[in-house]
Short mmCIF file of C-alpha atoms in Angstrom, two decimals:
data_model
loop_
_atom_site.label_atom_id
_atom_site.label_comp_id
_atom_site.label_asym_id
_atom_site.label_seq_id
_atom_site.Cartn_x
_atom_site.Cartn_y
_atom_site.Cartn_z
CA UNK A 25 0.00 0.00 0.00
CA UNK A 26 1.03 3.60 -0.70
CA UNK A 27 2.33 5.81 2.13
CA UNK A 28 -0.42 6.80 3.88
CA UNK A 29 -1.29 10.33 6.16
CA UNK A 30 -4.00 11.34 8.36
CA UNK A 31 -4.21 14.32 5.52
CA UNK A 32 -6.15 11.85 3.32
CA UNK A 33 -8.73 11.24 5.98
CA UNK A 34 -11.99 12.63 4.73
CA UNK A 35 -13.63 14.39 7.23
CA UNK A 36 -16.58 12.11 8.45
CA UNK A 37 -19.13 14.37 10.81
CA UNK A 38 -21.36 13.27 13.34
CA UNK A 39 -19.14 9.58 13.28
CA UNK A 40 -18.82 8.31 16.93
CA UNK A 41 -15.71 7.45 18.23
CA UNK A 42 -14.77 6.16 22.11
CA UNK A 43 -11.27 5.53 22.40
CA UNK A 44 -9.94 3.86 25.82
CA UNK A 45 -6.57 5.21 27.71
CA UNK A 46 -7.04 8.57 25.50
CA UNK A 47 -5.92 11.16 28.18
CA UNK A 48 -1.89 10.65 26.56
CA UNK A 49 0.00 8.99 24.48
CA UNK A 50 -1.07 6.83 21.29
CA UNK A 51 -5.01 7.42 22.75
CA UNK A 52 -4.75 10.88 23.22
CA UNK A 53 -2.88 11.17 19.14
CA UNK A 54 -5.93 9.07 18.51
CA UNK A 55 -8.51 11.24 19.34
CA UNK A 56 -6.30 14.47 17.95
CA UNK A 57 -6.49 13.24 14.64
CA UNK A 58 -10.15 12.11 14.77
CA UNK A 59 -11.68 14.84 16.47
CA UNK A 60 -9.73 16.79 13.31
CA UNK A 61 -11.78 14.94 11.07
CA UNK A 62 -14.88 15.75 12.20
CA UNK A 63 -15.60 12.42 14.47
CA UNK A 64 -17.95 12.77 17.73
CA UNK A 65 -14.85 11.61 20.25
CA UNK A 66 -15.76 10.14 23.53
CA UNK A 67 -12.21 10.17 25.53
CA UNK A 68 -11.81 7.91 28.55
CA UNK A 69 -9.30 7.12 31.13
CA UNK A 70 -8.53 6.30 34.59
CA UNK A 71 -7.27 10.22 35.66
CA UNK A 72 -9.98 12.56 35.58
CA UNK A 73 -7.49 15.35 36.08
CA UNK A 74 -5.43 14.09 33.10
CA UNK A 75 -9.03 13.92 31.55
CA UNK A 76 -9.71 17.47 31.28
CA UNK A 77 -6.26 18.23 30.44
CA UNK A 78 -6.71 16.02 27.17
CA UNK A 79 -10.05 17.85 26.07
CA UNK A 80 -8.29 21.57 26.47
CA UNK A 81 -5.73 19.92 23.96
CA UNK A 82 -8.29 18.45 21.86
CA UNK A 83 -9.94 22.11 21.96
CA UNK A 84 -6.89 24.10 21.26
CA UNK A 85 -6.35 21.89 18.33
CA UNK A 86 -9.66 22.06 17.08
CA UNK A 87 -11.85 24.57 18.53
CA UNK A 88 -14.98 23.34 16.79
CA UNK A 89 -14.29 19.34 18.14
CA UNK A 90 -16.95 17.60 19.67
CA UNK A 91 -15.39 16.20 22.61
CA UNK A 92 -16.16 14.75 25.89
CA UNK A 93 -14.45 12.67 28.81
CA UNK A 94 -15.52 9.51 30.52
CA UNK A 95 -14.22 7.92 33.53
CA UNK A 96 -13.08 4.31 32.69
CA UNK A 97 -11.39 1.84 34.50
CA UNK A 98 -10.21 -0.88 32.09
CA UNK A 99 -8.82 -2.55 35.54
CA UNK A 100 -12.61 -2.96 37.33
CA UNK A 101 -15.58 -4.70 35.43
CA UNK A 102 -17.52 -2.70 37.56
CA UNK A 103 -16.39 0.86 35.65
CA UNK A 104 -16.78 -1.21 32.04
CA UNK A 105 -20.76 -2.21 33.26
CA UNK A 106 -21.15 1.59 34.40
CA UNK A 107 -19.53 3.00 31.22
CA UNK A 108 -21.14 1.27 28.96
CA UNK A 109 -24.09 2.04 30.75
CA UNK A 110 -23.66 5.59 30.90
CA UNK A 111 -22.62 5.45 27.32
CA UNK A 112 -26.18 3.40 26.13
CA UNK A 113 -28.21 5.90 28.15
CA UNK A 114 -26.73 9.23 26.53
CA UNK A 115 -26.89 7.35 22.69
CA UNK A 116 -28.36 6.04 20.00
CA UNK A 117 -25.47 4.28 18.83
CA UNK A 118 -21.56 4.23 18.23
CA UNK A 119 -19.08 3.96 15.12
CA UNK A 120 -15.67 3.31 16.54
CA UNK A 121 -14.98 1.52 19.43
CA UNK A 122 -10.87 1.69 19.77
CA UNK A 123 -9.69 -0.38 22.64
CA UNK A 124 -6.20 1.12 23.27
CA UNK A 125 -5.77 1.56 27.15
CA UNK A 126 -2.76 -0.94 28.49
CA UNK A 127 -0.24 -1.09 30.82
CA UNK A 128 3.21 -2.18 30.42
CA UNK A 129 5.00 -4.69 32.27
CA UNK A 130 4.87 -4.05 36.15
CA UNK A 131 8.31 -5.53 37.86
CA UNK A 132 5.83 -7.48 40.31
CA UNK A 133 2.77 -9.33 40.05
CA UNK A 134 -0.14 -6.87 40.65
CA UNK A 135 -3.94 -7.70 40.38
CA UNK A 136 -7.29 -6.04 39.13
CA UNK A 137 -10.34 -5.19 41.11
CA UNK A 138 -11.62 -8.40 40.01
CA UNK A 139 -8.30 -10.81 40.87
CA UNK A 140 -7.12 -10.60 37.24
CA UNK A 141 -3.20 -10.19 36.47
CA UNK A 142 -2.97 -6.38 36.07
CA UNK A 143 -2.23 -6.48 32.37
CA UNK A 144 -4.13 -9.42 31.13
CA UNK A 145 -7.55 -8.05 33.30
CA UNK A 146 -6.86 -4.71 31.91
CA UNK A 147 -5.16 -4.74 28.53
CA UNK A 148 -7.49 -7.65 27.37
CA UNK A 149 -9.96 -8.49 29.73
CA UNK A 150 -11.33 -5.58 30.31
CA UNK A 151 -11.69 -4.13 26.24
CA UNK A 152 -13.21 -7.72 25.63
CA UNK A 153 -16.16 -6.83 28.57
CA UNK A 154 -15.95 -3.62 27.17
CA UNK A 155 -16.55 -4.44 23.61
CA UNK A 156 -19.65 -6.95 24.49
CA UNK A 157 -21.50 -4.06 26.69
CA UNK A 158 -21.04 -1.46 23.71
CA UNK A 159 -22.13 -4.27 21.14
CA UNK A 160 -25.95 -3.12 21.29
CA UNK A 161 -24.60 0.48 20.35
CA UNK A 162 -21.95 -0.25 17.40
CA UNK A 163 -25.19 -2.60 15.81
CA UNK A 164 -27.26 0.49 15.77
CA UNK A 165 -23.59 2.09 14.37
CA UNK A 166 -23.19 3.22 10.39
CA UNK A 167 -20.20 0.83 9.19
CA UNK A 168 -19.44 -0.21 12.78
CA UNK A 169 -15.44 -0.48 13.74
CA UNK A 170 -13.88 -2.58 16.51
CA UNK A 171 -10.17 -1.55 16.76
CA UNK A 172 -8.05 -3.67 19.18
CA UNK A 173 -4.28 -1.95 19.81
CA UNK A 174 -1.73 -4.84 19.78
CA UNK A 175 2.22 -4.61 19.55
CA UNK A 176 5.37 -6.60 18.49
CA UNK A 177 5.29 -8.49 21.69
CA UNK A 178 2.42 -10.42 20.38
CA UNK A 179 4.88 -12.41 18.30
CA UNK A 180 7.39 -12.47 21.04
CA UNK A 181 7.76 -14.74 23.96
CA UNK A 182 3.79 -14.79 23.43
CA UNK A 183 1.48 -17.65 24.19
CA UNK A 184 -2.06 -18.12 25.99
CA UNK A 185 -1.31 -19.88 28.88
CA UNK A 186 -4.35 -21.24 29.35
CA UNK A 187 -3.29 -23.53 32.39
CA UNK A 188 -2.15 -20.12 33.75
CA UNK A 189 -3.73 -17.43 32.32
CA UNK A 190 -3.31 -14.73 35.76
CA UNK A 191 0.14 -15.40 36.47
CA UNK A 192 -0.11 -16.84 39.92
CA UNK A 193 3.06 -19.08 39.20
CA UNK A 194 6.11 -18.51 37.98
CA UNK A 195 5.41 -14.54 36.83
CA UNK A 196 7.28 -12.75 34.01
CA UNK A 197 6.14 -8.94 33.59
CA UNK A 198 7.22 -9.43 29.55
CA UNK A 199 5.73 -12.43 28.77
CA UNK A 200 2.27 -11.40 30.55
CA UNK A 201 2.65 -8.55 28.84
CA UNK A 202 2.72 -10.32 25.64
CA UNK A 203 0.16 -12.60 26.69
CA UNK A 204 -2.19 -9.74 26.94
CA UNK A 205 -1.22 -8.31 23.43
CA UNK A 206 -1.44 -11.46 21.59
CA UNK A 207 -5.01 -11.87 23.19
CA UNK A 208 -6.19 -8.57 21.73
CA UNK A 209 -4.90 -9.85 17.96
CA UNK A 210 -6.68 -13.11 18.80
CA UNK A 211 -9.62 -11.62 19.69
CA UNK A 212 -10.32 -8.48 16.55
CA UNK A 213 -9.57 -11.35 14.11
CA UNK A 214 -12.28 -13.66 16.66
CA UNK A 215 -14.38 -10.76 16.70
CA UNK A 216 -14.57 -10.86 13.12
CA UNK A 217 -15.10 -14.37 12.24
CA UNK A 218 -18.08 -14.24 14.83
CA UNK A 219 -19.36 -10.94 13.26
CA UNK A 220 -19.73 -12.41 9.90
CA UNK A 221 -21.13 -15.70 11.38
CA UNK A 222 -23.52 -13.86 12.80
CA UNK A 223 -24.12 -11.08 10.72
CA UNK A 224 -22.91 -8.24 13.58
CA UNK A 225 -21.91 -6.17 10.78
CA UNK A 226 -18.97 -5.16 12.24
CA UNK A 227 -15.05 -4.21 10.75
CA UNK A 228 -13.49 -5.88 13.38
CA UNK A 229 -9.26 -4.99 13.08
CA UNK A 230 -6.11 -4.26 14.80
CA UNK A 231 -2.99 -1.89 14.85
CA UNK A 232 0.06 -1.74 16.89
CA UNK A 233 1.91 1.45 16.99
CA UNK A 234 5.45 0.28 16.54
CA UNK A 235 8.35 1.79 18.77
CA UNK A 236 6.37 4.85 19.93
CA UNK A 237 7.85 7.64 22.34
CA UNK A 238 5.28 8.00 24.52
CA UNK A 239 5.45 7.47 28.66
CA UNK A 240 4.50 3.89 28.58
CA UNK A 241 8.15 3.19 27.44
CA UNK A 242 9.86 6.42 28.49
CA UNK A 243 8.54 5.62 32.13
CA UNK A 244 7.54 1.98 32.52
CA UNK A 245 9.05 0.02 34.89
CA UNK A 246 12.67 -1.45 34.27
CA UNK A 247 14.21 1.91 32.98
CA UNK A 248 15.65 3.01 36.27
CA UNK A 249 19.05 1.56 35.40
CA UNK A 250 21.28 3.97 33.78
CA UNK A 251 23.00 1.76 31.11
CA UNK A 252 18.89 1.23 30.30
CA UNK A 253 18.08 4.69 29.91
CA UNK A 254 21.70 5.17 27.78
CA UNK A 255 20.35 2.58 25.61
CA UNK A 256 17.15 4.28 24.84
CA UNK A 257 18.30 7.44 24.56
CA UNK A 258 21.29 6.12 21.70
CA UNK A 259 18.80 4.03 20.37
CA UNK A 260 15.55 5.85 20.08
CA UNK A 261 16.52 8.03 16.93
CA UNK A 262 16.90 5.61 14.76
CA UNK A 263 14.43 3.12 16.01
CA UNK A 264 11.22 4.98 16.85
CA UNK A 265 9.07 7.43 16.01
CA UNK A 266 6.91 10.03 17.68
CA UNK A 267 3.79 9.44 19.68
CA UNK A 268 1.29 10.98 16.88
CA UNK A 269 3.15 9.00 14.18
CA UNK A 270 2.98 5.56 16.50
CA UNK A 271 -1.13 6.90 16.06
CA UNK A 272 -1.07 6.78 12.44
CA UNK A 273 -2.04 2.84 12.19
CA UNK A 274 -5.04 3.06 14.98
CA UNK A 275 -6.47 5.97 12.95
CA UNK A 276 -6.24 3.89 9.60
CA UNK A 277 -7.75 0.58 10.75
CA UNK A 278 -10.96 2.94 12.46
CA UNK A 279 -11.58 5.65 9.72
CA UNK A 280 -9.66 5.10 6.64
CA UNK A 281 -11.90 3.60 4.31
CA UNK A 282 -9.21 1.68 2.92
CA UNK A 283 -8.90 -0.46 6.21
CA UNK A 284 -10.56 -4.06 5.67
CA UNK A 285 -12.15 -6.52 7.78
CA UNK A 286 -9.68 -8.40 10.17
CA UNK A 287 -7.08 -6.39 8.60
CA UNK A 288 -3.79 -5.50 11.10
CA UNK A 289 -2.00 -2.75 10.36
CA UNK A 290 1.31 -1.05 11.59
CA UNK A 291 4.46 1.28 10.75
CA UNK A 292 6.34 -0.43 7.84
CA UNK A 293 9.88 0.73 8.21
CA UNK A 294 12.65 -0.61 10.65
CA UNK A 295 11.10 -4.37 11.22
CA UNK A 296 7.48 -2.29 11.86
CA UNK A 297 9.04 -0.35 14.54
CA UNK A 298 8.53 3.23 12.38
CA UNK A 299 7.72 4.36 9.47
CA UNK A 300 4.40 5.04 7.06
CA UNK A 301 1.30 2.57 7.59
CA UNK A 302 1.38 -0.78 6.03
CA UNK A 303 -0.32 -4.07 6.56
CA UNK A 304 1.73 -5.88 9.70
CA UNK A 305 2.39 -9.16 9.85
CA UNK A 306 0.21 -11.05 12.14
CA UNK A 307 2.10 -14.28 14.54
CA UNK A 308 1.37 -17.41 14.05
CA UNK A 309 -0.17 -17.39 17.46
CA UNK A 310 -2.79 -14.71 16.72
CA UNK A 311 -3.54 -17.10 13.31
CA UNK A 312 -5.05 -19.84 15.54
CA UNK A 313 -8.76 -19.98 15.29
CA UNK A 314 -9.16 -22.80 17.82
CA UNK A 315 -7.16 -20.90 20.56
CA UNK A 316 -9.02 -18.09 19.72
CA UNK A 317 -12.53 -19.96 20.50
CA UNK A 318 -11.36 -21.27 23.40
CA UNK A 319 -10.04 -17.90 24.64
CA UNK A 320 -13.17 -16.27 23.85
CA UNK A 321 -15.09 -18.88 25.53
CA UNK A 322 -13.35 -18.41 28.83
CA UNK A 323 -12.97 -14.72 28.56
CA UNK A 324 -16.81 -14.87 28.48
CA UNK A 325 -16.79 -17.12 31.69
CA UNK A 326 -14.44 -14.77 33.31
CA UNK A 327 -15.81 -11.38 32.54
CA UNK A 328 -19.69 -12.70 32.86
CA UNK A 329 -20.68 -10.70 29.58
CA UNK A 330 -22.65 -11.99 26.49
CA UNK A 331 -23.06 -12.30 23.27
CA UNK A 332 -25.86 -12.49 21.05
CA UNK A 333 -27.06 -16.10 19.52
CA UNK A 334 -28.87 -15.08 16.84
CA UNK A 335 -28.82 -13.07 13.80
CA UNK A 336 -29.39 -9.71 13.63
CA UNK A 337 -32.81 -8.89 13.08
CA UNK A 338 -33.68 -8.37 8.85
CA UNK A 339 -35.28 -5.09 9.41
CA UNK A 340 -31.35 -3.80 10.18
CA UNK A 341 -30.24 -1.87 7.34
CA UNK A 342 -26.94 -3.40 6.08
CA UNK A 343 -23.92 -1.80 7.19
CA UNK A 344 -21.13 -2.89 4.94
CA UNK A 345 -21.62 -1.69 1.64
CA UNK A 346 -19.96 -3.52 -0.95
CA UNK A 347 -16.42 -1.41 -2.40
CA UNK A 348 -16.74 0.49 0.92
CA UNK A 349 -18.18 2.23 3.98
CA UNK A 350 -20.90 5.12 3.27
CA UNK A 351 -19.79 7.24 6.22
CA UNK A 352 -22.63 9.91 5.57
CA UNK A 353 -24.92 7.47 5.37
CA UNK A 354 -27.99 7.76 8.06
CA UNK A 355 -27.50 7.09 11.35
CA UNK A 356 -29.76 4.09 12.10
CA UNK A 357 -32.64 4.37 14.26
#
C-alpha cells in the first residue's frame, strides 16, 4: 500500500468514536487526529485530572471538536458495566470503538479489582467486557469499527497460557505482557469471524503502533538503570518514532476507508518499529482460530458478559456496503 497520512482522511461528521486510555499517548494522538476529522470523540481514562487536560488539547487543536471525557477503568468490570451504561443511556449508537488503554509490564505481580493479572484483566480483559456491553450500540452504528491496539510483543515470547492465564506461578512482567497483546490480535480477528457468522456487521481490526515515544516506554518500569536509559536514549533516533506517528495505524484501521475486515495494520519501516502505515504481519499465534474460540469462551466465563445467539434482526439496514463504507450514510434508528 502507498504511504499513507492522516491528511487523506476525509472528514466524516457526526461519526462516533470512544477511544480507551485517551488522556496521553497513542489514545490521546488518537482522538487528535479524529476529532480533526470531524468524528464525535468520547475520551476515557482512569485520571480525571489528566481527563480534562486532554479535552483543552483536543480544543486548542480544534476549537470546533466535539469532545467529551468519561471515567473508565479498564482494571474494574464494575467501571466497564457503568460506562457502557452511561454510554447506552446518553446514545443512540456508536461507530468506533478503539480499545487502546494498556499497561506495560509491572516488575511485580499486581492484580485487578476483580483478581485478574494487572495487564491481562486490563489490557485484554477488560476491552473484551468492554466491547460486548457497547455491542448493542456499534449494531445500531453506520459501518461499525472494533479496533483492538496490539504490539510486536504479540509475536514475542507470546502464548495463551491457558493452564495459567493470571500469572499466579512462575510470573514474568514481559511475557504477561505479551500474553495480553497477543489476546487482543486473537480476539479483533475472533471478533470478526463471529461478526460475519452472525451477521454483527462489524469491521473488526487491529494496529500496533510500533516503537512509539510515549510514557509507557519512556517511564515503565525497568528503565531506572542507567546503562537502560543510555540505551534508549542512543537508540531511540533511529528506532522509533513520535507518539502521533505511532497513532497513524489506529487511525487507519478505524476511519480510513481503505482499512478491511480483520485487517492488522502497523508502521512499515525498521522491522514495523517506524515508518508510514502498512499491513503488519500477524504471529502465528494470533492465526489460531481454535485458541481463539477457546479464549473467547473463557474470557466470556471470566468477565460474565454476552453475546448475542442469533442473527441480527432483517429489518437492520446493512452496514457494509460492498467497495466500501458510506460514512454519511444515516444514522440508524
Amino acid at each position: 500500500m502507498k504511504p499513507w497520512t492522516v491528511r487523506e482522511l476525509a472528514p466524516q461528521p457526526g461519526r462516533r468514536v470512544v477511544i480507551t486510555g485517551a488522556t496521553g499517548g497513542i489514545g490521546l494522538e488518537t482522538a487528535l487526529a479524529l476529532a480533526g476529522a470531524d468524528f464525535e470523540v468520547t475520551v476515557t481514562g482512569r485520571n480525571d485530572d489528566k481527563g480534562e487536560i486532554a479535552l483543552r488539547r483536543i480544543r486548542d487543536a480544534h476549537p470546533r471538536a466535539r469532545v467529551r471525557y468519561e471515567h473508565l477503568d479498564l482494571a474494574s468490570l464494575a467501571s466497564v458495566k457503568q460506562f457502557a451504561e452511561r454510554y447506552a443511556a446518553q446514545h443512540d449508537g456508536l461507530d468506533v470503538l478503539i480499545n487502546n488503554a494498556g499497561v506495560m509490564t509491572p516488575p511485580q505481580r499486581q492484580t485487578t479489582a476483580d483478581g485478574f493479572e494487572l495487564q491481562f484483566g486490563t489490557n485484554y480483559l477488560g476491552h473484551y467486557a468492554l466491547t460486548a456491553r457497547l455491542l448493542p450500540q456499534l449494531r445500531k452504528g453506520a459501518v461499525p469499527r472494533v479496533v483492538n491496539v496490539s504490539s510486536l510483543a504479540h509475536k514475542l515470547l507470546a502464548d495463551i497460557h491457558f493452564d495459567d492465564l493470571q500469572w499466579q506461578r512462575g510470573y514474568k512482567p514481559w511475557r504477561a505482557y505479551a500474553q495480553s497483546k497477543l489476546a487482543m490480535l486473537s480476539f479483533a480477528l475472533e471478533l470478526q469471524r463471529r461478526s460475519d457468522a452472525g451477521d454483527w456487521g462489524l469491521i473488526g481490526n487491529g494496529a500496533h503502533p510500533g516503537y512509539a515515544r510515549t510514557d509507557l516506554i519512556a517511564n515503565g518500569p525497568g528503565t531506572d538503570a542507567w546503562h537502560t536509559r543510555l540505551g534508549v536514549r542512543l537508540l531511540q533516533p533511529w528506532t522509533s518514532h513520535s507518539a502521533a506517528d505511532g497513532a497513524m495505524p489506529t487511525v487507519y484501521a478505524a476511519a480510513a476507508p481503505q482499512a478491511r475486515r480483520g485487517g492488522y495494520y502497523g508502521p512499515s519501516d525498521m522491522f514495523e518499529q517506524k515508518g508510514p502505515v502498512g499491513e503488519a504481519r500477524i504471529g502465528a499465534r494470533a492465526l489460531d482460530e481454535a485458541v481463539a474460540a477457546r479464549l473467547w469462551d473463557v474470557s466470556a466465563k471470566l468477565t460474565g458478559v454476552s453475546w448475542p445467539s442469533t442473527l441480527i434482526d432483517t429489518a437492520a439496514p446493512a452496514r457494509i456496503a460492498a467497495g466500501g463504507a458510506d460514512w454519511n450514510s444515516e444514522r440508524p434508528a
